[in-house]
CSV table of C-alpha atoms in Angstrom, one decimal:
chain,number,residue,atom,x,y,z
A,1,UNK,CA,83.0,-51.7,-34.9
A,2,UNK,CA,84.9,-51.8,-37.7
A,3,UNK,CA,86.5,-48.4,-39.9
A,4,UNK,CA,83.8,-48.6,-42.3
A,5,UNK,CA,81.2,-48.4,-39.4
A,6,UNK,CA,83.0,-45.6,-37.6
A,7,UNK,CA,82.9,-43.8,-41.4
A,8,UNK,CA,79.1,-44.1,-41.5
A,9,UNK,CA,78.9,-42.8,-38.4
A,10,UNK,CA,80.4,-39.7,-38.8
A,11,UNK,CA,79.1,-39.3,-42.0
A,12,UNK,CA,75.6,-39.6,-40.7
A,13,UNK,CA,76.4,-36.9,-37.5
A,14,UNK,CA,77.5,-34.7,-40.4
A,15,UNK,CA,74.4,-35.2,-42.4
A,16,UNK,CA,71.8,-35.1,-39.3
A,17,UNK,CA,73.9,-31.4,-38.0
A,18,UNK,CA,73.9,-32.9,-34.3
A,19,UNK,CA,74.8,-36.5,-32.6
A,20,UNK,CA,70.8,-36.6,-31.2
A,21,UNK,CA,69.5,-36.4,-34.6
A,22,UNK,CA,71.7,-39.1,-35.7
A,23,UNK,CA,71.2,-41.5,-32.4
A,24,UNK,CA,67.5,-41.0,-33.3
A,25,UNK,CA,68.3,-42.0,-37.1
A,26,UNK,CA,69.9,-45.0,-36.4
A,27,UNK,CA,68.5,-46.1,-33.1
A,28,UNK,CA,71.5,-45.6,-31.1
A,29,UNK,CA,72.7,-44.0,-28.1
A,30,UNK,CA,73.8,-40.4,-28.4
A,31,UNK,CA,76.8,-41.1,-25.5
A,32,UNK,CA,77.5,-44.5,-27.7
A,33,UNK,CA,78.2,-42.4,-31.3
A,34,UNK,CA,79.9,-39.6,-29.2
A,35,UNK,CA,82.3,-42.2,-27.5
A,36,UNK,CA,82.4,-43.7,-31.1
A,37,UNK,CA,83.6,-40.6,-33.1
A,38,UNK,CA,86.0,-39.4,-30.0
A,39,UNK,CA,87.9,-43.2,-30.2
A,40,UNK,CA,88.0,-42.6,-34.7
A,41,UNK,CA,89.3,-39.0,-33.5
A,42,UNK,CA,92.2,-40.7,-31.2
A,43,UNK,CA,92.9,-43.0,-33.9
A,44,UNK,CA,93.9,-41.0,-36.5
A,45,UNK,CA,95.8,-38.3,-34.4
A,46,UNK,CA,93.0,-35.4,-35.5
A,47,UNK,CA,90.5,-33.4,-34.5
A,48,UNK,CA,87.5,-33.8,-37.1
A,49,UNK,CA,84.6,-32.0,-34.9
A,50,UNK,CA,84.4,-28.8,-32.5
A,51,UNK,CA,81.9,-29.7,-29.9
A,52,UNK,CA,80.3,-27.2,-27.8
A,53,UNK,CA,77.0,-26.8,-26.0
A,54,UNK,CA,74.6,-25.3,-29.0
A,55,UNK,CA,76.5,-26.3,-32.0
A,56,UNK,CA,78.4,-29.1,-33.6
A,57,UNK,CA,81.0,-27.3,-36.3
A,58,UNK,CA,83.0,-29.6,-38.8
A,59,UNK,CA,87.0,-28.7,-38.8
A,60,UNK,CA,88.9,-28.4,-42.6
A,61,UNK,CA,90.4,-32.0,-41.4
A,62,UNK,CA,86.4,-33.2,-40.7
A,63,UNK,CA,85.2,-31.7,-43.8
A,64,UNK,CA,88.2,-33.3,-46.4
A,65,UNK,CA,87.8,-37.0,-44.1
A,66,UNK,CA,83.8,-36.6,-44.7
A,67,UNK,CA,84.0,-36.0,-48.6
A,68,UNK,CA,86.4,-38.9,-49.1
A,69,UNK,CA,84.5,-41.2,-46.5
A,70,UNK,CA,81.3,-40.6,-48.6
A,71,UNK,CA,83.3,-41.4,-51.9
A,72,UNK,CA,84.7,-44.8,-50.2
A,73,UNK,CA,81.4,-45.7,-48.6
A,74,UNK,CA,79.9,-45.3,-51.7
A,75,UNK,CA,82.5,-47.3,-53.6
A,76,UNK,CA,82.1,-49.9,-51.0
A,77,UNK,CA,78.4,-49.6,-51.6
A,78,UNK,CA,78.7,-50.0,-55.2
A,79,UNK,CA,81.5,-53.6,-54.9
A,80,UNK,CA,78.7,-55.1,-52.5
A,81,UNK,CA,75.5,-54.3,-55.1
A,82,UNK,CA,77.9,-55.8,-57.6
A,83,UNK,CA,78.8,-59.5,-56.0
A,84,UNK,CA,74.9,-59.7,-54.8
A,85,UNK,CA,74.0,-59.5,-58.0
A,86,UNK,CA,72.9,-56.2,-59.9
A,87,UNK,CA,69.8,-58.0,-61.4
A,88,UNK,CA,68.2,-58.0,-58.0
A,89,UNK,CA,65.3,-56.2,-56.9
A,90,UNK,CA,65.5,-53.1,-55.0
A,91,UNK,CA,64.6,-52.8,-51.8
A,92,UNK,CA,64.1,-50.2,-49.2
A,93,UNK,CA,62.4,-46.8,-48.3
A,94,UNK,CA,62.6,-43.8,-50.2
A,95,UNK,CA,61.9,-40.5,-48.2
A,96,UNK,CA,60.6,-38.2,-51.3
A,97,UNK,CA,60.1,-35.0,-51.0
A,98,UNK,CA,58.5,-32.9,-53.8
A,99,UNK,CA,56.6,-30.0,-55.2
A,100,UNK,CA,53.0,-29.9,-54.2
A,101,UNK,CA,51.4,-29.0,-57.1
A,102,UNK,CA,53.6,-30.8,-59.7
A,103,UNK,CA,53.1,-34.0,-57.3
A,104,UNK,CA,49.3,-33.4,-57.4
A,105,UNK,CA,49.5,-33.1,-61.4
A,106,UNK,CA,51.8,-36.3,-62.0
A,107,UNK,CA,52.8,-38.6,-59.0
A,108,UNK,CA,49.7,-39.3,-58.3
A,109,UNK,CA,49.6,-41.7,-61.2
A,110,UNK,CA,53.1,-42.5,-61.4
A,111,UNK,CA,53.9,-43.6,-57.8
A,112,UNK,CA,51.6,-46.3,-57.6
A,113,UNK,CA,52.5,-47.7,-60.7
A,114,UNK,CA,56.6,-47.5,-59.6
A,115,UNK,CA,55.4,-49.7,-56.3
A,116,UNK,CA,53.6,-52.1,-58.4
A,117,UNK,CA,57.0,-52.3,-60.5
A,118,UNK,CA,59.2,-52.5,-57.8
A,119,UNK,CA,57.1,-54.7,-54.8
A,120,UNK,CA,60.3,-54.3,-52.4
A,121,UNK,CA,60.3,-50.5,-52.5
A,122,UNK,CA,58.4,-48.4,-50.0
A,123,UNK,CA,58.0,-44.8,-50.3
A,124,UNK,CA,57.3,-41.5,-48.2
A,125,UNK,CA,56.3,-38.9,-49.5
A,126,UNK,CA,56.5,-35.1,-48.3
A,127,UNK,CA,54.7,-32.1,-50.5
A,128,UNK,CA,55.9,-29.3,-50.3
A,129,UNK,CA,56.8,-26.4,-52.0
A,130,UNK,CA,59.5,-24.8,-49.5
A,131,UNK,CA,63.0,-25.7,-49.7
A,132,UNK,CA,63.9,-28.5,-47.6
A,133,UNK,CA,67.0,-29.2,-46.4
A,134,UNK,CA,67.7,-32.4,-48.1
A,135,UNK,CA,70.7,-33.4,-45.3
A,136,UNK,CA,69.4,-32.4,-42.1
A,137,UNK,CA,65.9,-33.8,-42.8
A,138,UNK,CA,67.3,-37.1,-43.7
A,139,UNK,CA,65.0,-36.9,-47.5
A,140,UNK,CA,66.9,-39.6,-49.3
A,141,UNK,CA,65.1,-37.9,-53.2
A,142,UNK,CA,63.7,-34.6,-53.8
A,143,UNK,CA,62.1,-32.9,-56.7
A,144,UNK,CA,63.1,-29.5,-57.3
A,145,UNK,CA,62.3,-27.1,-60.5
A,146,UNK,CA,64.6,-24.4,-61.5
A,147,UNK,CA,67.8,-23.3,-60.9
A,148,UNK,CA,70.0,-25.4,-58.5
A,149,UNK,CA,72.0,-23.8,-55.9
A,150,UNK,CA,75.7,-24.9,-56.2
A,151,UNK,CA,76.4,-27.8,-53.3
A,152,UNK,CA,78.2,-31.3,-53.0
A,153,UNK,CA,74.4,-32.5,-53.9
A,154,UNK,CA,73.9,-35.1,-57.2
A,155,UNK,CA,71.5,-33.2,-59.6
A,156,UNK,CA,69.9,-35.8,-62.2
A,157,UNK,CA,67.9,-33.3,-65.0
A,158,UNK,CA,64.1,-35.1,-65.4
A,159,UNK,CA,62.6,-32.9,-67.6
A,160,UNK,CA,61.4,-29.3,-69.0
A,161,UNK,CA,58.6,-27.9,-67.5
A,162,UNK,CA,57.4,-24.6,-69.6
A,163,UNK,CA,55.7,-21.9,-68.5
A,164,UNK,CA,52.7,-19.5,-70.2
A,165,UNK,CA,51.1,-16.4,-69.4
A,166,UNK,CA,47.6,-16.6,-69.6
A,167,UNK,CA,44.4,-15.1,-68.8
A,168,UNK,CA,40.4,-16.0,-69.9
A,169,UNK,CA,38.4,-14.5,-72.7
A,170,UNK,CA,36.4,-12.7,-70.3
A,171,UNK,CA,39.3,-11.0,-69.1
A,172,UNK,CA,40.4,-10.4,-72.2
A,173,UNK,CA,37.3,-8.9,-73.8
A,174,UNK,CA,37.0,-7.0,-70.7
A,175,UNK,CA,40.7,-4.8,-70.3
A,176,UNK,CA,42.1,-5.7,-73.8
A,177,UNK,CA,45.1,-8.3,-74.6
A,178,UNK,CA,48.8,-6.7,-73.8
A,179,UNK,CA,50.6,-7.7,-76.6
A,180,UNK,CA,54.3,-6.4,-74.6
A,181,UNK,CA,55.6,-6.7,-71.5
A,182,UNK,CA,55.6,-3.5,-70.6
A,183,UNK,CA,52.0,-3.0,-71.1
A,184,UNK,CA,51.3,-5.5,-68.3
A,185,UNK,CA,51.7,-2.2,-65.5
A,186,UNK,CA,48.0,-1.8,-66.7
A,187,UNK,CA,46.7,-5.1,-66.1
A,188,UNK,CA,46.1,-6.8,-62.6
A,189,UNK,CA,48.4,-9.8,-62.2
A,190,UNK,CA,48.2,-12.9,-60.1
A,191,UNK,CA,51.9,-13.7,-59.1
A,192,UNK,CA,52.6,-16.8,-57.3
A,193,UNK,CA,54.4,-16.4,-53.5
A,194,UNK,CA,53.5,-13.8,-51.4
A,195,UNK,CA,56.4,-11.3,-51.8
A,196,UNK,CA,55.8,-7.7,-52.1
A,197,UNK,CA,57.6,-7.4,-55.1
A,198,UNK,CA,57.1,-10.1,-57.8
A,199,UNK,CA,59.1,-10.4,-61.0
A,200,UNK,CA,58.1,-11.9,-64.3
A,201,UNK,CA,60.6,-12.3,-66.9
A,202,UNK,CA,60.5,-12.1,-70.4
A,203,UNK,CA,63.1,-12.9,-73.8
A,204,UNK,CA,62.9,-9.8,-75.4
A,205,UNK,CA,65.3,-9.8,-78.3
A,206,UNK,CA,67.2,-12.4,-77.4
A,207,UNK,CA,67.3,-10.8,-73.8
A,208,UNK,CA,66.8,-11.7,-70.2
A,209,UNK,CA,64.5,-9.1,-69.1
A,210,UNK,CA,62.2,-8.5,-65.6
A,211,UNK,CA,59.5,-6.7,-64.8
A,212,UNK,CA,57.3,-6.1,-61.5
A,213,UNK,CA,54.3,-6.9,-61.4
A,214,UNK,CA,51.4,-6.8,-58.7
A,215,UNK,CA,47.4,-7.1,-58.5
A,216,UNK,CA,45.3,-7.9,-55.7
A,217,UNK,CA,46.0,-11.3,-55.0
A,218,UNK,CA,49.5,-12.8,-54.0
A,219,UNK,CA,49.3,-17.0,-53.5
A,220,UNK,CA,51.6,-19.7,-53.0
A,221,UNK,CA,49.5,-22.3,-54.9
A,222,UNK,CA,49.3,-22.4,-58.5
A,223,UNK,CA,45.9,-24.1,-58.6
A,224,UNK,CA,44.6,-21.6,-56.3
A,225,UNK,CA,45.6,-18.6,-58.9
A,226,UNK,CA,44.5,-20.7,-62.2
A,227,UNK,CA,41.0,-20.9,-60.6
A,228,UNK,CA,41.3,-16.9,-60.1
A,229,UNK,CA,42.1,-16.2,-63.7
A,230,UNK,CA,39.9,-18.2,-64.6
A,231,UNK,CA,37.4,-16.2,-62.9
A,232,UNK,CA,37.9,-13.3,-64.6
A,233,UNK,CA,40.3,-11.6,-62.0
A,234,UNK,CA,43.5,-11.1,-64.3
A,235,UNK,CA,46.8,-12.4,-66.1
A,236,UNK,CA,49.0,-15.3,-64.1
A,237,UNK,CA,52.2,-16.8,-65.1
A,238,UNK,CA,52.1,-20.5,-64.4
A,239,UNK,CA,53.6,-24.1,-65.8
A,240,UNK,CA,51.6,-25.9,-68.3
A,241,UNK,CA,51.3,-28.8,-65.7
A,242,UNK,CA,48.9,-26.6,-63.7
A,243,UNK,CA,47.1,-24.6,-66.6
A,244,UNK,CA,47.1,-27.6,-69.4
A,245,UNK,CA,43.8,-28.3,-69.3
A,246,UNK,CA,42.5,-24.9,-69.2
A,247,UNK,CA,44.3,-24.0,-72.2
A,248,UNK,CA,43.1,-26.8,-74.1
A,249,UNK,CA,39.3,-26.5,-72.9
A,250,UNK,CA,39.8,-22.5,-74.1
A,251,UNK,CA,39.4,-21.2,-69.8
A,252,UNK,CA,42.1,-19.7,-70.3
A,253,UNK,CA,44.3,-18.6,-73.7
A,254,UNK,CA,48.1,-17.8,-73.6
A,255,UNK,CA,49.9,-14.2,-74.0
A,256,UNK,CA,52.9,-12.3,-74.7
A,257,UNK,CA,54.1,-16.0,-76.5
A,258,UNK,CA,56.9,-14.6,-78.3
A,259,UNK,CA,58.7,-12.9,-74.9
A,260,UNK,CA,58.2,-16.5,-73.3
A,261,UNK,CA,61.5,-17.1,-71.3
A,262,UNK,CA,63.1,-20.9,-71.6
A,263,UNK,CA,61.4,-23.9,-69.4
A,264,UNK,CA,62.8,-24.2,-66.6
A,265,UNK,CA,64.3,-28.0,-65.2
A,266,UNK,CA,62.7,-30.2,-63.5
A,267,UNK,CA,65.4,-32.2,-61.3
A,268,UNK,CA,66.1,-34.9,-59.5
A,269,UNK,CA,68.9,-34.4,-56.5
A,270,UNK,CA,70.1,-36.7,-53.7
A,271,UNK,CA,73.1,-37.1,-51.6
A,272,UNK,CA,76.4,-38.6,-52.5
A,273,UNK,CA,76.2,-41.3,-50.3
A,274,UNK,CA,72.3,-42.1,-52.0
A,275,UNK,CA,74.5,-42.2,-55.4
A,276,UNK,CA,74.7,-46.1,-55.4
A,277,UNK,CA,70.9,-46.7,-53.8
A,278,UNK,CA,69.3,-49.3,-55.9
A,279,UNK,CA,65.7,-47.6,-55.0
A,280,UNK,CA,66.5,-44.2,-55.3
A,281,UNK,CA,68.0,-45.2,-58.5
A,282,UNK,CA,65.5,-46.9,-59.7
A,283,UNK,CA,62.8,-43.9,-58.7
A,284,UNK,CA,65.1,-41.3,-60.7
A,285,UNK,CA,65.1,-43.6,-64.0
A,286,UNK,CA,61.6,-44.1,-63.8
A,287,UNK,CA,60.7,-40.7,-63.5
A,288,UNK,CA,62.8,-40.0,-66.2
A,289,UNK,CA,61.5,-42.8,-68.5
A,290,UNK,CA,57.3,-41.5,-68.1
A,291,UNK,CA,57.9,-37.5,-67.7
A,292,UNK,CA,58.8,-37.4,-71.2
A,293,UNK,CA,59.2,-34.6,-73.3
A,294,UNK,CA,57.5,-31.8,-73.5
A,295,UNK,CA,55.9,-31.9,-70.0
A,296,UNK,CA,52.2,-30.2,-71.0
A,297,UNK,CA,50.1,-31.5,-68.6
């Protein structure tokens, strides 16, 4: 093997959290990588990996050789795409994870039209709305809405996605309309997740501001609690990509529009070393060119 092959190596043991995950990911030996990364070790005079028994940990040498490695491979990655020709099709598989009821509102349609665009692109596709661990479960794409935790992760902003609060007319007519915040203590809610203690937020004044909420029915499926308030069984807080149609067929009518907080981001993140994939690439422009602005429905 060459230097670049020993890099990818390493780079994927780092990625997978264990050299058995990675054997299995590349259809290698596990003794064949672990004789592999112990020979790049004795090369460069360092120790880049503690290995013990139930856990694999990186050293501050490991951890400053992986970033740079995926920087190089990726440069590398980039020089090759360029002499083959950047007009060429992509090609590959694209692991996808993403949110199931944002993926049941829009990639349903959108998906099968990318494939049809792109004939040499295949893609898998995980729903889910948990966080996954993009690096240990080998996703190359995920879809994630809201605030980003800080990583060494590429985050590629897609679009807005607001939020309403909304109940139905018979609802309503039935315990009156809160016009504040404040006077949603009197309502039932419908909050989404199934933690004890659910906050909504509000803009009040120019203000960040949260308030607890509860009611008799905790879910983690936003089509599940649209169906409830539709029934009649109190105010949720949802995005317009899962109450759009409701609105606009008068099911459901929106609330407490001037304390609405701003939409939150729909994004697109991937690994560094996914930065120069001509599929995943591809996938993230797309979605960026059809979710356009702003995302109602």
């Amino acid at each position: 093997m060459n230097p670049f092959e020993d890099m990818r190596l390493f780079c994927q043991v780092m990625e997978s959290g264990s050299f058995t995950a990675a054997a299995e990911q590349l259809g290698l030996s596990k003794q064949f990588i672990s004789r592999r990364l112990i020979q790049l070790e004795d090369r460069l005079g360092v120790r880049l990996l503690n290995r013990s028994t139930r856990r694999l940990d990186v050293t501050p040498l490991g951890q400053s050789y992986y970033e740079s490695a995926l920087r190089l491979l990726s440069e590398v990655e980039q020089v090759e795409q360029g002499i083959s020709g950047q007009n060429s099709e992509p090609r590959g598989t694209i692991r996808l994870s993403a949110p199931l009821s944002f993926a049941m509102a829009h990639l349903g349609c959108l998906l099968p039209r990318f494939l049809q665009r792109y004939p040499q692109v295949s893609v898998e596709v995980d729903l889910s709305d948990r966080p996954v661990d993009l690096i240990s479960e080998g996703y190359d794409l995920v879809l994630r809405i809201g605030t980003l935790e800080d990583s060494t992760l590429i985050a590629r902003r897609i679009a807005s996605i607001q939020r309403v609060y909304c109940a139905s007319p018979a609802y309503l007519a039935a315990q009156g309309t809160p016009l504040t915040p404040e006077e949603l203590v009197d309502h039932q809610c419908l909050p989404y997740g199934h933690s004890r203690q659910v906050q909504w937020r509000f803009q009040v004044k120019g203000k960040l501001q949260s308030l607890n909420v509860s009611g008799r029915m905790r879910v983690n499926n936003g089509e599940l609690l649209r169906d409830t308030a539709i029934a009649g069984l109190g105010v949720t807080y949802l995005p317009t990509f899962i109450v759009g149609h409701a609105l606009q067929t008068g099911q459901l009518v929106t609330l407490l529009e001037d304390f609405a907080p701003e939409p939150l981001t729909l994004s697109a993140v991937y690994p560094q070393h996914r930065q120069g994939s001509r599929p995943v690439q591809a996938l993230v422009e797309y979605l960026r060119e059809q979710l356009v602005e702003p995302l109602l429905r």
